[in-house]
Amino acid sequence: MNQTFKSIAIIGKYMNQSALQLMQSDLTDLVHHLAVKDFDIWIENNTAQYVDLTGFKTESLEKIGSNVDLVIVMGGDGTMLSVARNLIDHNVPLVGINRGRFGFLTDLRAEDMLEQLDKILSGDFIEEPRVMLTAQVVRDGQLVHDNFALNDVVIKSALRLIELEVTIDHKFVHKQRADGLIISTPTGTTAYALSAGGQILHPNLQAISLVPICPHTLSNRPIAVHSDSLIEITLMQFDEAHLSFDGQFQVTLEVGDKITVNRAKQTISLLHPSDYCYFDMLRNKLNWG
């Protein structure tokens, strides 16, 4: 095999011990299939421990990207989102094997993963860079939190409507009263943004989508702006609210907080089989005719 990649990390659904044990057989088959092909194999710590994979090099999720030139993730979209955020500074492409419910990001099936992986590992693949967001929370002039998101950054009320003031590139857009606001990458437009009535953006678009959650003014509609835009949201009034990143990490907000969101300098690359088609994926996942 003409190896495009030399060192490979294997990451299962590392945050869920029972899920890892359910996919133990598939993970074991995957690791041993690659090992006999003389790849340098690294396994994420929890994956190795709970699947009982011994005799291989292990490392934490945060550090494993510095040792490899490809990461294979077995799990669902949530696992891919978490891995992408943690590996954003390592510039390592990801391949996803779907063991979740939807599989918008993890497009290889466990049933034929070895055959598909062999093609990818020999150089027969499509590489697709995906835009990521970075967001900062500024309180009383001080940065109190920052993080990345592959899907979306969401400001959401826990109790009642919240009042937000939105500017884009320092130009006032509107004040809105709603349950919250979703700021989404094209990748994330098939996630929470879609459920809230937002448009689907092709992942190749250099765009960011702003989707209100249950706005009090029905004419307040989703809008899309260029991904170079600087989006600023000021929290004007609410009883309780928080900021989340990909629905997995949450920060409590206070009145007067300013949240700035813009495209991250880094991107995450997904590797797909050469016959991958985004529209086929949408048709299958969303049950289009």
Tab-separated table of C-alpha atoms in Angstrom:
chain	number	residue	atom	x	y	z
A	1	MET	CA	0.000	0.000	0.000
A	2	ASN	CA	1.308	3.441	-0.952
A	3	GLN	CA	0.902	5.090	2.434
A	4	THR	CA	-0.202	8.705	2.225
A	5	PHE	CA	-0.209	8.685	6.029
A	6	LYS	CA	2.356	7.149	8.382
A	7	SER	CA	1.003	7.674	11.896
A	8	ILE	CA	-2.663	7.330	12.850
A	9	ALA	CA	-4.611	8.075	16.024
A	10	ILE	CA	-7.713	6.069	16.928
A	11	ILE	CA	-10.337	7.805	19.068
A	12	GLY	CA	-13.615	6.183	20.096
A	13	LYS	CA	-16.488	7.800	21.952
A	14	TYR	CA	-13.978	8.606	24.653
A	15	MET	CA	-16.355	10.343	27.058
A	16	ASN	CA	-18.713	7.353	27.360
A	17	GLN	CA	-17.370	4.096	28.814
A	18	SER	CA	-20.465	2.020	28.043
A	19	ALA	CA	-20.556	3.250	24.422
A	20	LEU	CA	-16.890	2.345	24.004
A	21	GLN	CA	-17.513	-1.143	25.285
A	22	LEU	CA	-20.412	-1.573	22.836
A	23	MET	CA	-18.119	-0.712	19.926
A	24	GLN	CA	-15.222	-2.785	21.294
A	25	SER	CA	-15.334	-5.343	18.492
A	26	ASP	CA	-15.284	-2.710	15.732
A	27	LEU	CA	-12.490	-0.741	17.395
A	28	THR	CA	-10.411	-3.868	17.907
A	29	ASP	CA	-10.891	-4.905	14.269
A	30	LEU	CA	-9.915	-1.408	13.135
A	31	VAL	CA	-6.757	-1.193	15.231
A	32	HIS	CA	-5.464	-4.636	14.264
A	33	HIS	CA	-6.300	-4.061	10.595
A	34	LEU	CA	-4.101	-0.955	10.605
A	35	ALA	CA	-1.369	-2.441	12.767
A	36	VAL	CA	-0.587	-5.248	10.290
A	37	LYS	CA	-0.096	-2.606	7.595
A	38	ASP	CA	2.800	-1.096	9.559
A	39	PHE	CA	1.124	2.171	10.463
A	40	ASP	CA	2.372	3.874	13.608
A	41	ILE	CA	-0.729	3.529	15.816
A	42	TRP	CA	-1.674	5.812	18.710
A	43	ILE	CA	-4.818	5.319	20.785
A	44	GLU	CA	-6.575	7.920	22.916
A	45	ASN	CA	-6.234	7.081	26.613
A	46	ASN	CA	-9.873	6.350	27.478
A	47	THR	CA	-10.401	4.425	24.259
A	48	ALA	CA	-7.431	2.189	25.044
A	49	GLN	CA	-8.484	1.677	28.657
A	50	TYR	CA	-12.173	0.888	28.209
A	51	VAL	CA	-11.768	-1.186	25.039
A	52	ASP	CA	-8.784	-3.024	26.523
A	53	LEU	CA	-6.418	-2.275	23.655
A	54	THR	CA	-2.920	-3.056	24.894
A	55	GLY	CA	0.466	-2.979	23.243
A	56	PHE	CA	-0.071	0.339	21.489
A	57	LYS	CA	1.087	3.863	22.256
A	58	THR	CA	-1.491	5.963	24.089
A	59	GLU	CA	-1.951	9.666	24.698
A	60	SER	CA	-4.552	12.137	25.961
A	61	LEU	CA	-7.008	13.669	23.512
A	62	GLU	CA	-5.426	17.103	23.931
A	63	LYS	CA	-1.925	15.881	23.030
A	64	ILE	CA	-2.476	13.020	20.610
A	65	GLY	CA	-2.685	15.281	17.568
A	66	SER	CA	0.977	16.268	17.862
A	67	ASN	CA	2.056	12.634	17.304
A	68	VAL	CA	0.082	11.722	14.177
A	69	ASP	CA	-0.832	12.885	10.683
A	70	LEU	CA	-4.352	11.379	10.625
A	71	VAL	CA	-7.085	10.847	13.215
A	72	ILE	CA	-9.821	8.221	12.831
A	73	VAL	CA	-12.853	8.841	15.039
A	74	MET	CA	-15.440	6.165	15.786
A	75	GLY	CA	-18.643	7.482	17.298
A	76	GLY	CA	-21.259	10.034	16.339
A	77	ASP	CA	-21.284	13.674	15.323
A	78	GLY	CA	-20.923	14.753	18.952
A	79	THR	CA	-17.650	12.881	19.254
A	80	MET	CA	-16.372	14.461	16.032
A	81	LEU	CA	-17.273	17.930	17.280
A	82	SER	CA	-15.418	17.420	20.541
A	83	VAL	CA	-12.354	15.960	18.817
A	84	ALA	CA	-12.291	18.816	16.295
A	85	ARG	CA	-12.258	21.464	19.031
A	86	ASN	CA	-9.513	19.689	20.948
A	87	LEU	CA	-7.302	19.157	17.890
A	88	ILE	CA	-7.845	22.524	16.228
A	89	ASP	CA	-4.206	23.605	16.669
A	90	HIS	CA	-2.700	20.389	15.271
A	91	ASN	CA	-3.795	20.677	11.616
A	92	VAL	CA	-4.601	16.945	11.461
A	93	PRO	CA	-7.376	15.671	9.146
A	94	LEU	CA	-10.224	13.580	10.554
A	95	VAL	CA	-12.013	10.508	9.238
A	96	GLY	CA	-15.317	9.634	10.892
A	97	ILE	CA	-16.821	6.151	11.317
A	98	ASN	CA	-20.482	6.433	12.212
A	99	ARG	CA	-21.653	4.698	15.367
A	100	GLY	CA	-24.144	7.432	16.280
A	101	ARG	CA	-27.653	8.404	15.237
A	102	PHE	CA	-27.212	10.897	12.387
A	103	GLY	CA	-23.738	10.823	10.928
A	104	PHE	CA	-23.621	14.204	9.171
A	105	LEU	CA	-19.879	14.298	9.959
A	106	THR	CA	-19.084	10.594	10.374
A	107	ASP	CA	-19.851	9.198	6.947
A	108	LEU	CA	-18.112	5.787	6.940
A	109	ARG	CA	-20.302	2.852	7.942
A	110	ALA	CA	-18.916	0.342	10.419
A	111	GLU	CA	-19.994	-2.518	8.118
A	112	ASP	CA	-17.559	-1.559	5.336
A	113	MET	CA	-15.153	0.723	7.196
A	114	LEU	CA	-12.029	-1.344	6.529
A	115	GLU	CA	-12.528	-1.357	2.766
A	116	GLN	CA	-13.308	2.365	2.710
A	117	LEU	CA	-10.371	3.187	4.976
A	118	ASP	CA	-7.954	1.254	2.776
A	119	LYS	CA	-8.970	3.467	-0.143
A	120	ILE	CA	-8.561	6.643	1.901
A	121	LEU	CA	-5.215	5.531	3.302
A	122	SER	CA	-3.908	4.847	-0.202
A	123	GLY	CA	-4.737	8.425	-1.227
A	124	ASP	CA	-8.173	7.874	-2.775
A	125	PHE	CA	-10.167	10.509	-0.881
A	126	ILE	CA	-11.747	13.952	-0.942
A	127	GLU	CA	-10.356	16.455	1.574
A	128	GLU	CA	-12.847	19.032	2.780
A	129	PRO	CA	-11.753	21.913	5.021
A	130	ARG	CA	-14.462	23.125	7.400
A	131	VAL	CA	-14.751	26.616	8.868
A	132	MET	CA	-14.633	26.905	12.647
A	133	LEU	CA	-15.736	29.734	14.911
A	134	THR	CA	-14.013	31.378	17.820
A	135	ALA	CA	-15.993	33.248	20.466
A	136	GLN	CA	-15.004	35.431	23.410
A	137	VAL	CA	-16.999	36.669	26.388
A	138	VAL	CA	-15.984	40.130	27.603
A	139	ARG	CA	-17.285	41.323	30.977
A	140	ASP	CA	-16.523	44.802	32.331
A	141	GLY	CA	-13.761	45.115	29.774
A	142	GLN	CA	-12.112	41.820	30.741
A	143	LEU	CA	-11.957	38.593	28.736
A	144	VAL	CA	-13.599	35.928	30.908
A	145	HIS	CA	-13.879	33.049	28.438
A	146	ASP	CA	-13.000	31.996	24.903
A	147	ASN	CA	-13.462	28.777	22.964
A	148	PHE	CA	-13.936	27.248	19.512
A	149	ALA	CA	-16.891	25.637	17.749
A	150	LEU	CA	-17.259	23.557	14.605
A	151	ASN	CA	-21.065	23.605	14.586
A	152	ASP	CA	-22.311	26.629	16.459
A	153	VAL	CA	-22.077	29.155	19.247
A	154	VAL	CA	-25.450	29.526	20.975
A	155	ILE	CA	-26.750	32.192	23.347
A	156	LYS	CA	-29.833	30.852	25.056
A	157	SER	CA	-32.189	31.751	27.841
A	158	ALA	CA	-32.857	29.235	30.558
A	159	LEU	CA	-36.142	30.812	31.652
A	160	ARG	CA	-37.694	33.679	29.670
A	161	LEU	CA	-37.014	35.828	26.637
A	162	ILE	CA	-33.667	37.571	26.537
A	163	GLU	CA	-32.931	40.900	24.891
A	164	LEU	CA	-29.902	41.025	22.608
A	165	GLU	CA	-28.245	43.808	20.655
A	166	VAL	CA	-26.514	42.573	17.513
A	167	THR	CA	-23.858	44.348	15.435
A	168	ILE	CA	-21.967	43.022	12.414
A	169	ASP	CA	-18.646	44.630	11.484
A	170	HIS	CA	-19.454	47.384	14.003
A	171	LYS	CA	-22.717	48.229	12.222
A	172	PHE	CA	-25.934	48.012	14.230
A	173	VAL	CA	-28.275	45.278	12.979
A	174	HIS	CA	-31.078	45.122	15.520
A	175	LYS	CA	-32.216	44.524	19.041
A	176	GLN	CA	-34.180	41.339	19.410
A	177	ARG	CA	-36.167	39.581	22.078
A	178	ALA	CA	-36.065	35.820	21.692
A	179	ASP	CA	-35.248	32.587	23.466
A	180	GLY	CA	-31.747	33.007	22.084
A	181	LEU	CA	-29.524	33.219	19.032
A	182	ILE	CA	-27.563	30.556	17.100
A	183	ILE	CA	-24.385	31.642	15.317
A	184	SER	CA	-23.556	28.751	13.010
A	185	THR	CA	-20.908	27.609	10.570
A	186	PRO	CA	-22.090	25.969	7.345
A	187	THR	CA	-21.334	22.638	9.044
A	188	GLY	CA	-23.683	23.535	11.891
A	189	THR	CA	-26.584	24.550	9.682
A	190	THR	CA	-27.776	20.919	9.656
A	191	ALA	CA	-27.794	20.834	13.473
A	192	TYR	CA	-29.546	23.149	15.960
A	193	ALA	CA	-29.845	25.917	13.365
A	194	LEU	CA	-31.878	23.646	11.083
A	195	SER	CA	-34.255	22.731	13.923
A	196	ALA	CA	-34.738	26.449	14.653
A	197	GLY	CA	-35.783	27.159	11.064
A	198	GLY	CA	-32.444	28.197	9.609
A	199	GLN	CA	-31.273	27.663	6.052
A	200	ILE	CA	-28.854	24.895	5.054
A	201	LEU	CA	-25.516	26.246	3.833
A	202	HIS	CA	-23.182	24.097	1.753
A	203	PRO	CA	-19.983	23.476	3.778
A	204	ASN	CA	-17.829	25.030	1.034
A	205	LEU	CA	-19.456	28.430	1.551
A	206	GLN	CA	-17.451	31.064	3.398
A	207	ALA	CA	-20.410	32.128	5.499
A	208	ILE	CA	-21.812	32.376	8.997
A	209	SER	CA	-25.515	32.002	9.728
A	210	LEU	CA	-27.400	33.868	12.483
A	211	VAL	CA	-30.619	32.098	13.451
A	212	PRO	CA	-32.933	33.470	16.167
A	213	ILE	CA	-34.529	30.955	18.519
A	214	CYS	CA	-38.279	31.593	18.823
A	215	PRO	CA	-38.064	35.363	18.228
A	216	HIS	CA	-40.807	37.511	19.741
A	217	THR	CA	-40.967	39.479	16.480
A	218	LEU	CA	-41.953	37.047	13.745
A	219	SER	CA	-40.279	39.143	11.021
A	220	ASN	CA	-36.909	38.462	12.671
A	221	ARG	CA	-35.525	35.901	10.244
A	222	PRO	CA	-32.240	34.001	9.837
A	223	ILE	CA	-29.525	35.823	7.937
A	224	ALA	CA	-26.184	34.719	6.507
A	225	VAL	CA	-23.073	36.909	6.351
A	226	HIS	CA	-19.559	36.444	5.051
A	227	SER	CA	-17.327	34.396	7.332
A	228	ASP	CA	-14.892	37.326	7.604
A	229	SER	CA	-17.560	39.244	9.515
A	230	LEU	CA	-17.146	40.231	13.142
A	231	ILE	CA	-20.359	39.513	15.039
A	232	GLU	CA	-20.923	41.192	18.403
A	233	ILE	CA	-23.841	40.475	20.707
A	234	THR	CA	-24.503	42.450	23.866
A	235	LEU	CA	-26.740	40.952	26.547
A	236	MET	CA	-29.231	43.682	27.440
A	237	GLN	CA	-31.753	41.963	29.688
A	238	PHE	CA	-32.562	38.447	30.914
A	239	ASP	CA	-33.244	36.404	34.027
A	240	GLU	CA	-30.785	33.614	33.255
A	241	ALA	CA	-28.767	32.791	30.146
A	242	HIS	CA	-25.738	30.852	28.996
A	243	LEU	CA	-23.390	30.501	26.049
A	244	SER	CA	-22.667	27.056	24.601
A	245	PHE	CA	-20.122	25.728	22.113
A	246	ASP	CA	-21.359	22.884	19.893
A	247	GLY	CA	-23.915	22.138	22.612
A	248	GLN	CA	-21.168	20.562	24.723
A	249	PHE	CA	-19.529	23.319	26.740
A	250	GLN	CA	-21.485	25.969	28.608
A	251	VAL	CA	-20.707	29.364	30.147
A	252	THR	CA	-23.053	31.320	32.431
A	253	LEU	CA	-23.667	34.865	31.197
A	254	GLU	CA	-24.391	38.137	32.974
A	255	VAL	CA	-26.280	41.259	31.871
A	256	GLY	CA	-23.920	43.550	29.965
A	257	ASP	CA	-21.677	40.752	28.686
A	258	LYS	CA	-20.427	41.208	25.129
A	259	ILE	CA	-19.933	38.085	23.029
A	260	THR	CA	-17.768	38.430	19.931
A	261	VAL	CA	-17.879	35.694	17.307
A	262	ASN	CA	-15.800	35.385	14.162
A	263	ARG	CA	-14.149	32.772	11.980
A	264	ALA	CA	-11.194	31.030	13.565
A	265	LYS	CA	-7.853	31.200	11.778
A	266	GLN	CA	-7.663	27.413	11.954
A	267	THR	CA	-9.829	25.002	9.980
A	268	ILE	CA	-10.559	21.316	10.433
A	269	SER	CA	-10.271	18.998	7.429
A	270	LEU	CA	-12.570	16.008	6.955
A	271	LEU	CA	-11.544	13.166	4.658
A	272	HIS	CA	-14.315	11.457	2.690
A	273	PRO	CA	-14.358	8.497	0.301
A	274	SER	CA	-13.809	9.623	-3.295
A	275	ASP	CA	-17.476	8.953	-4.186
A	276	TYR	CA	-18.785	11.156	-1.346
A	277	CYS	CA	-21.538	13.603	-2.309
A	278	TYR	CA	-22.876	16.183	0.161
A	279	PHE	CA	-26.324	16.155	-1.441
A	280	ASP	CA	-26.550	12.365	-1.246
A	281	MET	CA	-25.760	12.670	2.458
A	282	LEU	CA	-28.483	15.302	2.975
A	283	ARG	CA	-31.029	13.231	1.062
A	284	ASN	CA	-30.293	10.145	3.146
A	285	LYS	CA	-30.097	11.847	6.547
A	286	LEU	CA	-33.087	14.148	6.080
A	287	ASN	CA	-35.243	11.573	4.263
A	288	TRP	CA	-35.695	13.689	1.159
A	289	GLY	CA	-37.453	12.064	-1.772
